[in-house]
Coordinates of C-alpha atoms in Angstrom, one line a residue:
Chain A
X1 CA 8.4 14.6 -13.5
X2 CA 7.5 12.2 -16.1
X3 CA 4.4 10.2 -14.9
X4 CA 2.9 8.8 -17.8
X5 CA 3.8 6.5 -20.1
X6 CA 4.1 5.9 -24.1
X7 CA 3.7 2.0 -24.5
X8 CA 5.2 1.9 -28.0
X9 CA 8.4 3.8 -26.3
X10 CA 9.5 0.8 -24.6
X11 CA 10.2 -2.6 -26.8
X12 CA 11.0 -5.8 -25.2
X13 CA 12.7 -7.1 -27.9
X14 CA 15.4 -4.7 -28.2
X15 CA 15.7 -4.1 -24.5
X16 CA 18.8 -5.3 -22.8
X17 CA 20.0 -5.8 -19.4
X18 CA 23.7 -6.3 -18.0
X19 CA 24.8 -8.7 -16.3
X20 CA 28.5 -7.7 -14.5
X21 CA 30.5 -10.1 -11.3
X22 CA 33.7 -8.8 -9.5
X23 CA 35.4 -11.2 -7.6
X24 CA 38.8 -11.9 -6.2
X25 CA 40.7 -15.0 -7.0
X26 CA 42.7 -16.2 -3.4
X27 CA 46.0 -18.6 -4.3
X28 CA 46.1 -19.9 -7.5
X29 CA 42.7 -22.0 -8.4
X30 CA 41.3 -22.9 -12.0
X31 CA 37.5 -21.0 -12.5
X32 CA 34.7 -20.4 -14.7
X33 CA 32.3 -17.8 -15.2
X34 CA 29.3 -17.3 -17.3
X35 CA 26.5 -15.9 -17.8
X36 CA 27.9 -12.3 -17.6
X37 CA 27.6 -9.4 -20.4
X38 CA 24.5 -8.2 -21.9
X39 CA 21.3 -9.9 -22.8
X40 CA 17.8 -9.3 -23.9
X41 CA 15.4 -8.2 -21.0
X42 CA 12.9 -11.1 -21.5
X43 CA 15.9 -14.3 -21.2
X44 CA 16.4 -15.4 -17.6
X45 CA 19.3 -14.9 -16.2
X46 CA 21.8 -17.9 -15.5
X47 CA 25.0 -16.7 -13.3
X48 CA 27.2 -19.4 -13.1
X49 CA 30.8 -20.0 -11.4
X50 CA 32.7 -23.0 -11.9
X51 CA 35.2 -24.1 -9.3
X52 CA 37.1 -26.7 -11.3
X53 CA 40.1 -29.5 -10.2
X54 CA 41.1 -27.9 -7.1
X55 CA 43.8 -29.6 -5.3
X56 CA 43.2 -29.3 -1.1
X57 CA 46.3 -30.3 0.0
X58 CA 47.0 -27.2 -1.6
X59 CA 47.5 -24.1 -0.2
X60 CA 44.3 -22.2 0.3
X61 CA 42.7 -20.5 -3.0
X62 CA 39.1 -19.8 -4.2
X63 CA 36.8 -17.2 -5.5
X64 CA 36.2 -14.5 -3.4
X65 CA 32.8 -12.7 -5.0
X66 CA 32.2 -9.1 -4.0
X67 CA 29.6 -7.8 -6.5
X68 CA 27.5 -8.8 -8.8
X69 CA 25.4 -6.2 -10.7
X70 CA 22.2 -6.7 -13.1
X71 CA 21.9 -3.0 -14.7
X72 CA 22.2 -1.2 -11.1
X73 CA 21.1 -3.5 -9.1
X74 CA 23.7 -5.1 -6.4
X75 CA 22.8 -8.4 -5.6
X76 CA 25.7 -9.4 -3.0
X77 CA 25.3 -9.7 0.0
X78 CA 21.5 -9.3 0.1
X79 CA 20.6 -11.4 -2.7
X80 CA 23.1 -14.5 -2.4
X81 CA 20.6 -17.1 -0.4
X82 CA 19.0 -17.5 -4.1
X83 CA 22.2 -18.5 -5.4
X84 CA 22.7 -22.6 -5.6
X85 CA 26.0 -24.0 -4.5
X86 CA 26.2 -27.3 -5.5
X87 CA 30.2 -28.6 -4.6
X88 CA 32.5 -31.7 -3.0
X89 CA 31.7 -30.7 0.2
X90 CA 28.1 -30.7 0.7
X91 CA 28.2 -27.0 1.8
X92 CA 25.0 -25.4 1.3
X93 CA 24.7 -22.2 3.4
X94 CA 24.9 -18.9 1.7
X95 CA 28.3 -17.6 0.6
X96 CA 30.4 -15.8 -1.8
X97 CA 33.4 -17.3 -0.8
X98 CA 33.8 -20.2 -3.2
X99 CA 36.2 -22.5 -2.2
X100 CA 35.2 -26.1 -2.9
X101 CA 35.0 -27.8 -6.5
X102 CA 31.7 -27.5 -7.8
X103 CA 29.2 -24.6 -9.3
X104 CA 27.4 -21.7 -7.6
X105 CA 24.5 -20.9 -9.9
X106 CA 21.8 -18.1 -9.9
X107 CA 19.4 -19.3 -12.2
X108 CA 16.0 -16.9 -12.5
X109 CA 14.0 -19.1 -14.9
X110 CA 11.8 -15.7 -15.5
X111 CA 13.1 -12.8 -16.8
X112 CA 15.1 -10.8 -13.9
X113 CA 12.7 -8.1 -13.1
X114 CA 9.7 -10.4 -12.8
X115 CA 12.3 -12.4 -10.4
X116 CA 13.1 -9.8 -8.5
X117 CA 10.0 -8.2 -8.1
X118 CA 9.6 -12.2 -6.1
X119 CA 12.5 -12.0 -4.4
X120 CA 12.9 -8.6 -2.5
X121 CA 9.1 -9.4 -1.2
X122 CA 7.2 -6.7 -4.0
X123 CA 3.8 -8.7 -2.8
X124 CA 2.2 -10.8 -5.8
X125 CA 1.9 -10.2 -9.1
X126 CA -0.9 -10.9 -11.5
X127 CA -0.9 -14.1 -13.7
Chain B
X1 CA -1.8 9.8 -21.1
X2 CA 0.4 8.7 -24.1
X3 CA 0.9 12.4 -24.8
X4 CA 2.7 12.4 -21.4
X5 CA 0.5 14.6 -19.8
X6 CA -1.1 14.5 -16.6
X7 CA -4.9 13.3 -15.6
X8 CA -6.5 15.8 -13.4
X9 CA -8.1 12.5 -12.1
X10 CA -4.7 11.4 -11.4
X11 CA -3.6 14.1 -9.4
X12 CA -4.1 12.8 -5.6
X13 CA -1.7 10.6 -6.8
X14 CA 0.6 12.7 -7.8
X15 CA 0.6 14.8 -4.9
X16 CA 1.2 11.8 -2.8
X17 CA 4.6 11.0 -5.0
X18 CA 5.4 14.1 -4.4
X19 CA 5.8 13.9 -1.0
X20 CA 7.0 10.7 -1.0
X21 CA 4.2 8.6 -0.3
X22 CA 3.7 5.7 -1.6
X23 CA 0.1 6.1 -4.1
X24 CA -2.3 4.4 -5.5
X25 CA -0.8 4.4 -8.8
X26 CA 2.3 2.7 -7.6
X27 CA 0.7 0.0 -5.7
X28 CA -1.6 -1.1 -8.6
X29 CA 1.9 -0.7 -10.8
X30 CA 3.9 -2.8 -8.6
X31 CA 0.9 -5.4 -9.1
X32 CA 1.7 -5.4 -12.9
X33 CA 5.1 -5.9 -12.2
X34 CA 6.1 -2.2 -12.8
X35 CA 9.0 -0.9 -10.3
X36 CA 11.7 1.4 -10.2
X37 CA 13.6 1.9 -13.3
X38 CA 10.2 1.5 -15.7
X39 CA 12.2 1.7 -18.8
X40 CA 13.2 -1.9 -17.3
X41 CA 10.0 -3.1 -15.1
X42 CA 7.7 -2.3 -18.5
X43 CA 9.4 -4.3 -21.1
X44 CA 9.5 -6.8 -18.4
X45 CA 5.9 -7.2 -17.5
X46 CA 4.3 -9.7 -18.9
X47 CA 1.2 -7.3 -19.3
X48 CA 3.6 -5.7 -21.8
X49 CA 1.4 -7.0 -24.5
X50 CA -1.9 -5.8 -22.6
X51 CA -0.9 -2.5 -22.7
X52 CA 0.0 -2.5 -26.0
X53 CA -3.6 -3.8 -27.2
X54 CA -5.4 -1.6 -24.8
X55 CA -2.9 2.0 -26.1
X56 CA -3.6 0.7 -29.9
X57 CA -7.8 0.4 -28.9
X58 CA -8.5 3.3 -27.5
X59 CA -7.9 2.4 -24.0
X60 CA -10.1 -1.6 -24.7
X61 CA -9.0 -4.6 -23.2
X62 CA -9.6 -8.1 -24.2
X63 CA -8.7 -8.9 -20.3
X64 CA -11.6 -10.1 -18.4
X65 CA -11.0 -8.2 -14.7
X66 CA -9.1 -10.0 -12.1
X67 CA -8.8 -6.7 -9.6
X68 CA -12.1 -5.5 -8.5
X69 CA -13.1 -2.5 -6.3
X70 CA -16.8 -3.0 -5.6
X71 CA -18.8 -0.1 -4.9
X72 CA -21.5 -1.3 -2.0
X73 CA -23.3 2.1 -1.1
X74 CA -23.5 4.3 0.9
X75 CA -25.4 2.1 4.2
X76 CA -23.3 3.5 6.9
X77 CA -23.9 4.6 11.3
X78 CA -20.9 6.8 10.8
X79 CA -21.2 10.2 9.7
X80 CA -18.0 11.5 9.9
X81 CA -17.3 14.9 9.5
X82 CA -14.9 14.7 6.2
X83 CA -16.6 11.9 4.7
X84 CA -19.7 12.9 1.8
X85 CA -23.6 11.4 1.6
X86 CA -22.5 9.2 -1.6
X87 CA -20.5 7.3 1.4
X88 CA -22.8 7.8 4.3
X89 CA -26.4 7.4 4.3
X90 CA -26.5 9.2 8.3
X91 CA -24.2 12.0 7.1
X92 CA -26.8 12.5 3.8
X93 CA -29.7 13.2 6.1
X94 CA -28.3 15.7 8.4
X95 CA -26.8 17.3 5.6
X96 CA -30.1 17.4 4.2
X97 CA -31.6 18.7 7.9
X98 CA -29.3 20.7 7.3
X99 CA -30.1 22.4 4.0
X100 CA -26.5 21.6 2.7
X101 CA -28.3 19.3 0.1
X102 CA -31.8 18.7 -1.3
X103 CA -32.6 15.3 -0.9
X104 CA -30.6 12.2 0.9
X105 CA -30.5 9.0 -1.1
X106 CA -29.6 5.3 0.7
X107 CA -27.5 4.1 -2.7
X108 CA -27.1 0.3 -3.1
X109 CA -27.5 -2.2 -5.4
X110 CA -27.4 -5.0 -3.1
X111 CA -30.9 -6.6 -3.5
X112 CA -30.9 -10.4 -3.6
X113 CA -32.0 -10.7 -6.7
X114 CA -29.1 -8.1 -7.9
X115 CA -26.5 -9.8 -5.9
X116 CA -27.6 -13.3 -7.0
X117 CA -27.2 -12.0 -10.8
X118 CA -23.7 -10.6 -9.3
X119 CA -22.8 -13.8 -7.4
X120 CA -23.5 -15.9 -10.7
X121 CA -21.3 -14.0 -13.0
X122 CA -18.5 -13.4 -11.0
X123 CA -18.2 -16.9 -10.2
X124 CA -17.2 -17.1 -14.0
X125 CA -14.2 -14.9 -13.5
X126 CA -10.8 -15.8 -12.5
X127 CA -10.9 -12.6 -9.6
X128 CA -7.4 -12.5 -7.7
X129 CA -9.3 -9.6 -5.2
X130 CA -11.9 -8.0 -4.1
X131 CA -12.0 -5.0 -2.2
X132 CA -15.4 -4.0 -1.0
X133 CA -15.8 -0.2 -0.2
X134 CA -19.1 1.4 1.2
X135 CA -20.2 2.7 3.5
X136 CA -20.5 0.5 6.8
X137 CA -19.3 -2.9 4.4
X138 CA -20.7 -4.7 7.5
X139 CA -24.3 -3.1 7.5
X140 CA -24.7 -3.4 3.7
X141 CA -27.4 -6.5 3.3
X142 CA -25.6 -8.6 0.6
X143 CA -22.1 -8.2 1.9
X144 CA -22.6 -11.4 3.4
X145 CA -24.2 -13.5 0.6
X146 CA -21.4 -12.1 -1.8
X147 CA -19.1 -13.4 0.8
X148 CA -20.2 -17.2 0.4
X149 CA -20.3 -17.0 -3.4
X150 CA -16.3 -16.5 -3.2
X151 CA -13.6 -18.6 -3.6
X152 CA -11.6 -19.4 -0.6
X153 CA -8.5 -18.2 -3.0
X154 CA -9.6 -14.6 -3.5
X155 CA -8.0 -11.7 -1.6
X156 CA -11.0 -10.0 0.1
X157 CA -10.1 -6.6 1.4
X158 CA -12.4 -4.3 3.2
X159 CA -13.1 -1.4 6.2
X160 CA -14.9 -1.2 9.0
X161 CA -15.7 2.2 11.5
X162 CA -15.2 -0.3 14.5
X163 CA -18.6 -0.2 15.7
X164 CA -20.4 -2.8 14.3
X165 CA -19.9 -6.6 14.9
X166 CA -21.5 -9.3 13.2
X167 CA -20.4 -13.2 14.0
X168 CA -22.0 -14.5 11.1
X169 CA -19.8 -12.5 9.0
X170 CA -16.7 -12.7 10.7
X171 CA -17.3 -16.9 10.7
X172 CA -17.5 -16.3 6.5
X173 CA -14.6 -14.4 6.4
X174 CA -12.3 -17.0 7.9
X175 CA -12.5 -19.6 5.1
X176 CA -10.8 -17.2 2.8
X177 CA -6.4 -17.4 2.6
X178 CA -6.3 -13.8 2.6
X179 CA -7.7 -11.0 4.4
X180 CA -6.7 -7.4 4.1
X181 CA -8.9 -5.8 7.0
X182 CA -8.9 -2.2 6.9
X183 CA -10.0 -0.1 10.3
X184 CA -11.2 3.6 10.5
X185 CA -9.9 5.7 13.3
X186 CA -8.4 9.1 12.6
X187 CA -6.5 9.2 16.4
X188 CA -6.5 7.8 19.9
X189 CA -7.5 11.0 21.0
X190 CA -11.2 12.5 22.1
X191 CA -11.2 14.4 18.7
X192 CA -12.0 11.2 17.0
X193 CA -15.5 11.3 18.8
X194 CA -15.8 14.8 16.7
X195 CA -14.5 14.0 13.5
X196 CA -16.1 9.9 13.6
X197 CA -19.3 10.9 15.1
X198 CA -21.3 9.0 16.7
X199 CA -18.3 6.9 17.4
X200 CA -16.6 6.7 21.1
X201 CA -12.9 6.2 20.6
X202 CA -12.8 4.1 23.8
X203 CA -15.7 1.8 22.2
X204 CA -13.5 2.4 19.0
X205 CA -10.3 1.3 20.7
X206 CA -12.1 -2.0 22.1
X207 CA -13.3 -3.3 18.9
X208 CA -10.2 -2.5 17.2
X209 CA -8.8 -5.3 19.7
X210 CA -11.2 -7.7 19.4
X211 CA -11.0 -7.7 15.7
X212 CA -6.6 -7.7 15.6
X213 CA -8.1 -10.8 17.7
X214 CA -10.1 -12.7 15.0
X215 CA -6.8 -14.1 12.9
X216 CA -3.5 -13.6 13.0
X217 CA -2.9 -14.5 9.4
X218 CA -4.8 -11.4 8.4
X219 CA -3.0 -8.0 7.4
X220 CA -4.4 -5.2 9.4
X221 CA -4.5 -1.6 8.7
X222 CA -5.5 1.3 10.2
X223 CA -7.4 3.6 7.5
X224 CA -6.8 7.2 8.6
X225 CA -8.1 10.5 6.5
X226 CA -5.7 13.0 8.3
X227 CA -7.8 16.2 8.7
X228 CA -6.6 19.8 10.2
X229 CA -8.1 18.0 13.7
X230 CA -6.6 14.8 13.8
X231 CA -2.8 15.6 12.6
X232 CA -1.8 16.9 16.1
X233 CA -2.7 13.4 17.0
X234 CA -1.8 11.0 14.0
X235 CA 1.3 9.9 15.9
X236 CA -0.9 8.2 18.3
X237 CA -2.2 6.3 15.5
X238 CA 1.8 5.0 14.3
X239 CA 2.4 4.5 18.1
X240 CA -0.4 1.9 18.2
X241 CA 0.4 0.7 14.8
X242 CA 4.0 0.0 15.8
X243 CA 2.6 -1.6 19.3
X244 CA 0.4 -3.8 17.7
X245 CA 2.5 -4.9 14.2
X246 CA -0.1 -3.3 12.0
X247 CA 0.1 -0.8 9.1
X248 CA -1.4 2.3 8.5
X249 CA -2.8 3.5 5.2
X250 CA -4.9 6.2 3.7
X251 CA -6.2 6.7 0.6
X252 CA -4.1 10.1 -0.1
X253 CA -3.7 13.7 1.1
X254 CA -7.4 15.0 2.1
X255 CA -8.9 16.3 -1.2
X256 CA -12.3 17.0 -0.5
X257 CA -13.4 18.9 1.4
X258 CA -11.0 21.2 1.1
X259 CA -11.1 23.4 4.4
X260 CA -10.1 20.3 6.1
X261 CA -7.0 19.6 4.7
X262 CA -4.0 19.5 7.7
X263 CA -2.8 22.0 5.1
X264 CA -5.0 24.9 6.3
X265 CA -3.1 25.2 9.4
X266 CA 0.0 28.2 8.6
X267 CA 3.3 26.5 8.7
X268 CA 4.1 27.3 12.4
X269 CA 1.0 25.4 13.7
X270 CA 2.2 22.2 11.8
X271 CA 5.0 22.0 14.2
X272 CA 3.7 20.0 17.2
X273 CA 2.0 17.7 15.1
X274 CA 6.1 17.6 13.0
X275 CA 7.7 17.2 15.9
X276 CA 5.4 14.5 17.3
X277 CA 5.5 12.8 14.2
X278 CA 9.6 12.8 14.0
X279 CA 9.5 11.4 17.4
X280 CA 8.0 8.2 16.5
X281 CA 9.9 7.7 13.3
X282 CA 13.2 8.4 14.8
X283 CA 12.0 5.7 17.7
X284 CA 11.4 3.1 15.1
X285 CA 15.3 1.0 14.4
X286 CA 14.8 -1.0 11.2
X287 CA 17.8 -1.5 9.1
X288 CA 15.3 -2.1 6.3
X289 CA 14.5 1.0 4.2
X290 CA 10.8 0.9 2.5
X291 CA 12.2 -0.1 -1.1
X292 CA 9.1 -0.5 -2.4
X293 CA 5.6 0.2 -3.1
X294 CA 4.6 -3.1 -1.6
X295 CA 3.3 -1.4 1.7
X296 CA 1.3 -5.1 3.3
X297 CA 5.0 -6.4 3.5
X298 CA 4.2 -8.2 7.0
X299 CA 7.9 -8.9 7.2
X300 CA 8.8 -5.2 6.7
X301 CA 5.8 -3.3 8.7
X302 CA 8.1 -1.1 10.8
X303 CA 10.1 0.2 7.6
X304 CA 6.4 1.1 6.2
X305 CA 5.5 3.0 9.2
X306 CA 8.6 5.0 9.0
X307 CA 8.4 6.0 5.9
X308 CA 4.8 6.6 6.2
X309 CA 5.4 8.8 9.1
X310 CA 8.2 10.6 7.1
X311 CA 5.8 11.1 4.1
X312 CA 3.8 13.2 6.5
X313 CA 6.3 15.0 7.9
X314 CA 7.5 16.5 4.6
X315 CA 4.0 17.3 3.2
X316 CA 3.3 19.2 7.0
X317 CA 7.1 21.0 6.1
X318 CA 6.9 21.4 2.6
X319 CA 3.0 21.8 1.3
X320 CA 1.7 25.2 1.4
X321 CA -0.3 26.9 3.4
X322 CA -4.4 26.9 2.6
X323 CA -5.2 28.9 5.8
X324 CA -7.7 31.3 3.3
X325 CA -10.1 28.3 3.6
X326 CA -9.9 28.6 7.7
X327 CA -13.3 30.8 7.5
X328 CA -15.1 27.7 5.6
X329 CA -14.1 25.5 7.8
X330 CA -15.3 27.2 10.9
X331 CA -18.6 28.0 9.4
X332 CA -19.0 24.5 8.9
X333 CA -17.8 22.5 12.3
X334 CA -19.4 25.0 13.9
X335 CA -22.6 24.4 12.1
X336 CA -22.7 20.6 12.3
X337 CA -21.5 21.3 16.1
X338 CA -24.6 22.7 16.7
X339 CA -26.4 20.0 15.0
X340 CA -24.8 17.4 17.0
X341 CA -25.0 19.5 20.5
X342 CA -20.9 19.5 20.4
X343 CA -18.5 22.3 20.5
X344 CA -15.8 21.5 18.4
X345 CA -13.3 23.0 21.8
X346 CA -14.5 19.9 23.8
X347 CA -12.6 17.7 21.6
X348 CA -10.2 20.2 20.0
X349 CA -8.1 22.1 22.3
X350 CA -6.3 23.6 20.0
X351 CA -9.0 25.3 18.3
X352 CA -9.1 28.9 19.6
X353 CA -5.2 29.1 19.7
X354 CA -5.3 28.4 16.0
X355 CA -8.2 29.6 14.5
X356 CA -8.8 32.8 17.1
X357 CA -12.3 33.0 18.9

């Protein structure tokens, strides 16, 4: 069992993480997505899914999300109340199922392990 | 340690990892920011740097301390059979009465003009928390006046045997945000008397009330030191915990002294005490698994105590037997027995069917 640690083993700098989304598009419906792919450890992570000119008298279509991975952590379903869905309708609870124009956004603002270490409830961490 | 290789000062830990409870080293880790997949959690931590400096200077940090663990003495009423006179100033005079050491000592530091020079400089520090360990943290003169010098902001954390009481104390320790209140009780069982002496569990069990009574924004913990006597009877302990929505913690598997340790018992004795243990963690329906080393998660207490309880059970399964030292151990309750005019079989009726007369 490794138990100890070599500092100069590890380098932020040259430390990635990946950021993957699956998702199912329902009808036909015009998206974006960014944010995926790899990045360095230290940048926050920005998810973002654009819902973009869709017509309603149309018949139904969205984005259906059903993962979305950061190295081998799963983040749907347990995760999904951080994520900010901003849209036409005013519809604010938590979903994956993105069927109004507008932009459903997981934005950390500190690099992802520091945010999840916050988010699953790790207890503080020092300043 | 940059060598990768182990710390014999490191080992309790260790051994509690190995059974899958959750250890020191992880919870002062998971402070840092240091979790699961370290290769990940390092890089991340913004003590990254910190470590760096201190691996490059010979272990130095330019980090003044924001973590402390503050040594009182040894002032303590307790003298608890598996506990040592640098802890307990009662236990180092009948040790002494007892010819098992030369000379007692009361250790301390806490003076008023010590804890003034104390107060003073630590008001200069940025401290997140303070955990005070003694002896009896409530008999140690000072405890009180180191209280008032902190900021309502720090995390004070301490432990109490449950048989002291002190308003004045209790008044100073509501001002502050956070209180992690540890309380000593090995079981809800007579042995307790035995292994907590002079305690009464019954007086035990009262003051353990009155103090879950004092704030319900504190965390609460019961602080067990499973010992060969007490693990028949542990699950009495999670039963309460899981009654009463508080944790349970312990330092690590008994190290010292050794002819103590649950693990004296031969394998087939350590199943009652399994069984009883498996009981209560199968009762416990959490959909919540204990993902972390975070273990005063008040929204995830029951998922702590079942993986606590689990911890136990595989270390009672899987450790190996130490019933060599069962001749060391009887030479020794049943000399402080006689010292305290109890038989060890009044409280522990197990004793003759596992240890033979």
């Amino acid at each position: 069992m490794n138990t100890m640690t070599n500092i100069s083993d590890y380098n932020p700098s040259t430390t990635s993480i990946s950021v993957n989304v699956k998702y199912e598009e329902i009808g036909g419906i015009k998206y974006r997505i960014t944010g995926t792919g790899t990045q360095n450890i230290l940048e926050p992570v920005v998810i973002r899914i654009d819902i973009l000119d869709k017509d309603y008298h149309a018949p139904e279509s969205a984005i259906l999300v059903t993962s979305i991975t950061i190295d081998d952590i799963e983040l749907v379903p347990s995760y999904i109340q951080y994520f900010d869905y901003d849209n036409d309708h005013d519809y604010k609870d938590p979903t994956t199922y993105l069927g109004f124009n507008g932009s459903w956004i997981l934005d950390t603002k500190i690099p992802f392990y520091r945010w999840y270490h916050t988010a699953s409830g790790y207890g503080w961490m020092f300043e | 340690m940059t060598q990768d290789k182990k710390f014999d000062g490191c080992s309790a830990c260790h051994k509690m990892e190995a059974f899958s409870k959750i250890s020191g080293r992880e919870k002062q880790n998971l402070k840092l920011g240091i979790y699961g997949d370290v290769s990940k959690t390092i890089p991340s931590s913004r003590f990254y740097n910190d470590f760096k400096h201190s691996q490059d200077n010979d272990g130095f940090t330019s980090r003044e301390p924001m973590d402390l663990q503050l040594d009182l003495g040894n002032i303590c009423n307790s003298a608890c059979i598996f506990c040592s006179p640098e802890s307990s100033s009662t236990l180092g005079k009948e040790w002494e009465k007892l010819n098992f050491i030369e000379k007692s000592k009361v250790t301390g530091w806490t003076d008023d003009a010590t804890v003034q020079k104390f107060c003073d400089e630590i008001s200069t520090l940025n401290i997140k928390y303070i955990h005070f360990i003694g002896g009896e943290t409530l008999l140690i003169p000072g405890f009180l006046k180191i209280l008032q010098s902190l900021d309502k902001n720090t995390t004070v954390g301490f432990t109490v045997n449950a048989t002291v009481w002190k308003d004045e104390v209790i008044e100073e320790l509501e001002k502050f945000d956070n209180v992690h209140l540890g309380i000593s009780v090995e079981c809800f069982h007579k042995v307790n008397d035995f292994l907590r002496y002079p305690s009464k569990i019954s007086n035990v069990e009262r003051n353990i009330q009155r103090w879950m009574q004092v704030n319900d924004e504190w965390t609460i913990s019961l602080r067990t030191t499973p010992t060969v006597f007490s693990i028949p009877y542990l699950y009495t302990v999670y039963t309460f915990a899981l009654e009463n929505d508080v944790f349970v913690e312990s330092c690590n598997f008994l190290e010292q002294p050794e002819f103590l340790r649950p693990t004296i018992l031969a394998k087939p004795q350590r199943e009652e005490s399994i069984q009883r243990l498996q009981e209560v963690a199968d009762s416990i329906e959490t959909i919540n698994q204990s993902p972390n080393s975070n273990i005063r998660d008040k929204n995830n207490v029951k998922a702590i105590l079942k993986h606590d309880i689990e911890s136990y059970v595989k270390y009672l399964s899987e450790a190996d037997s130490e019933s060599f030292r069962v001749p060391e151990m009887k030479r020794f309750v049943e000399t402080i027995g006689r010292s305290r005019n109890m038989d060890i079989r009044d409280y522990f009726e197990h004793y003759d069917k596992y240890f033979g007369l």
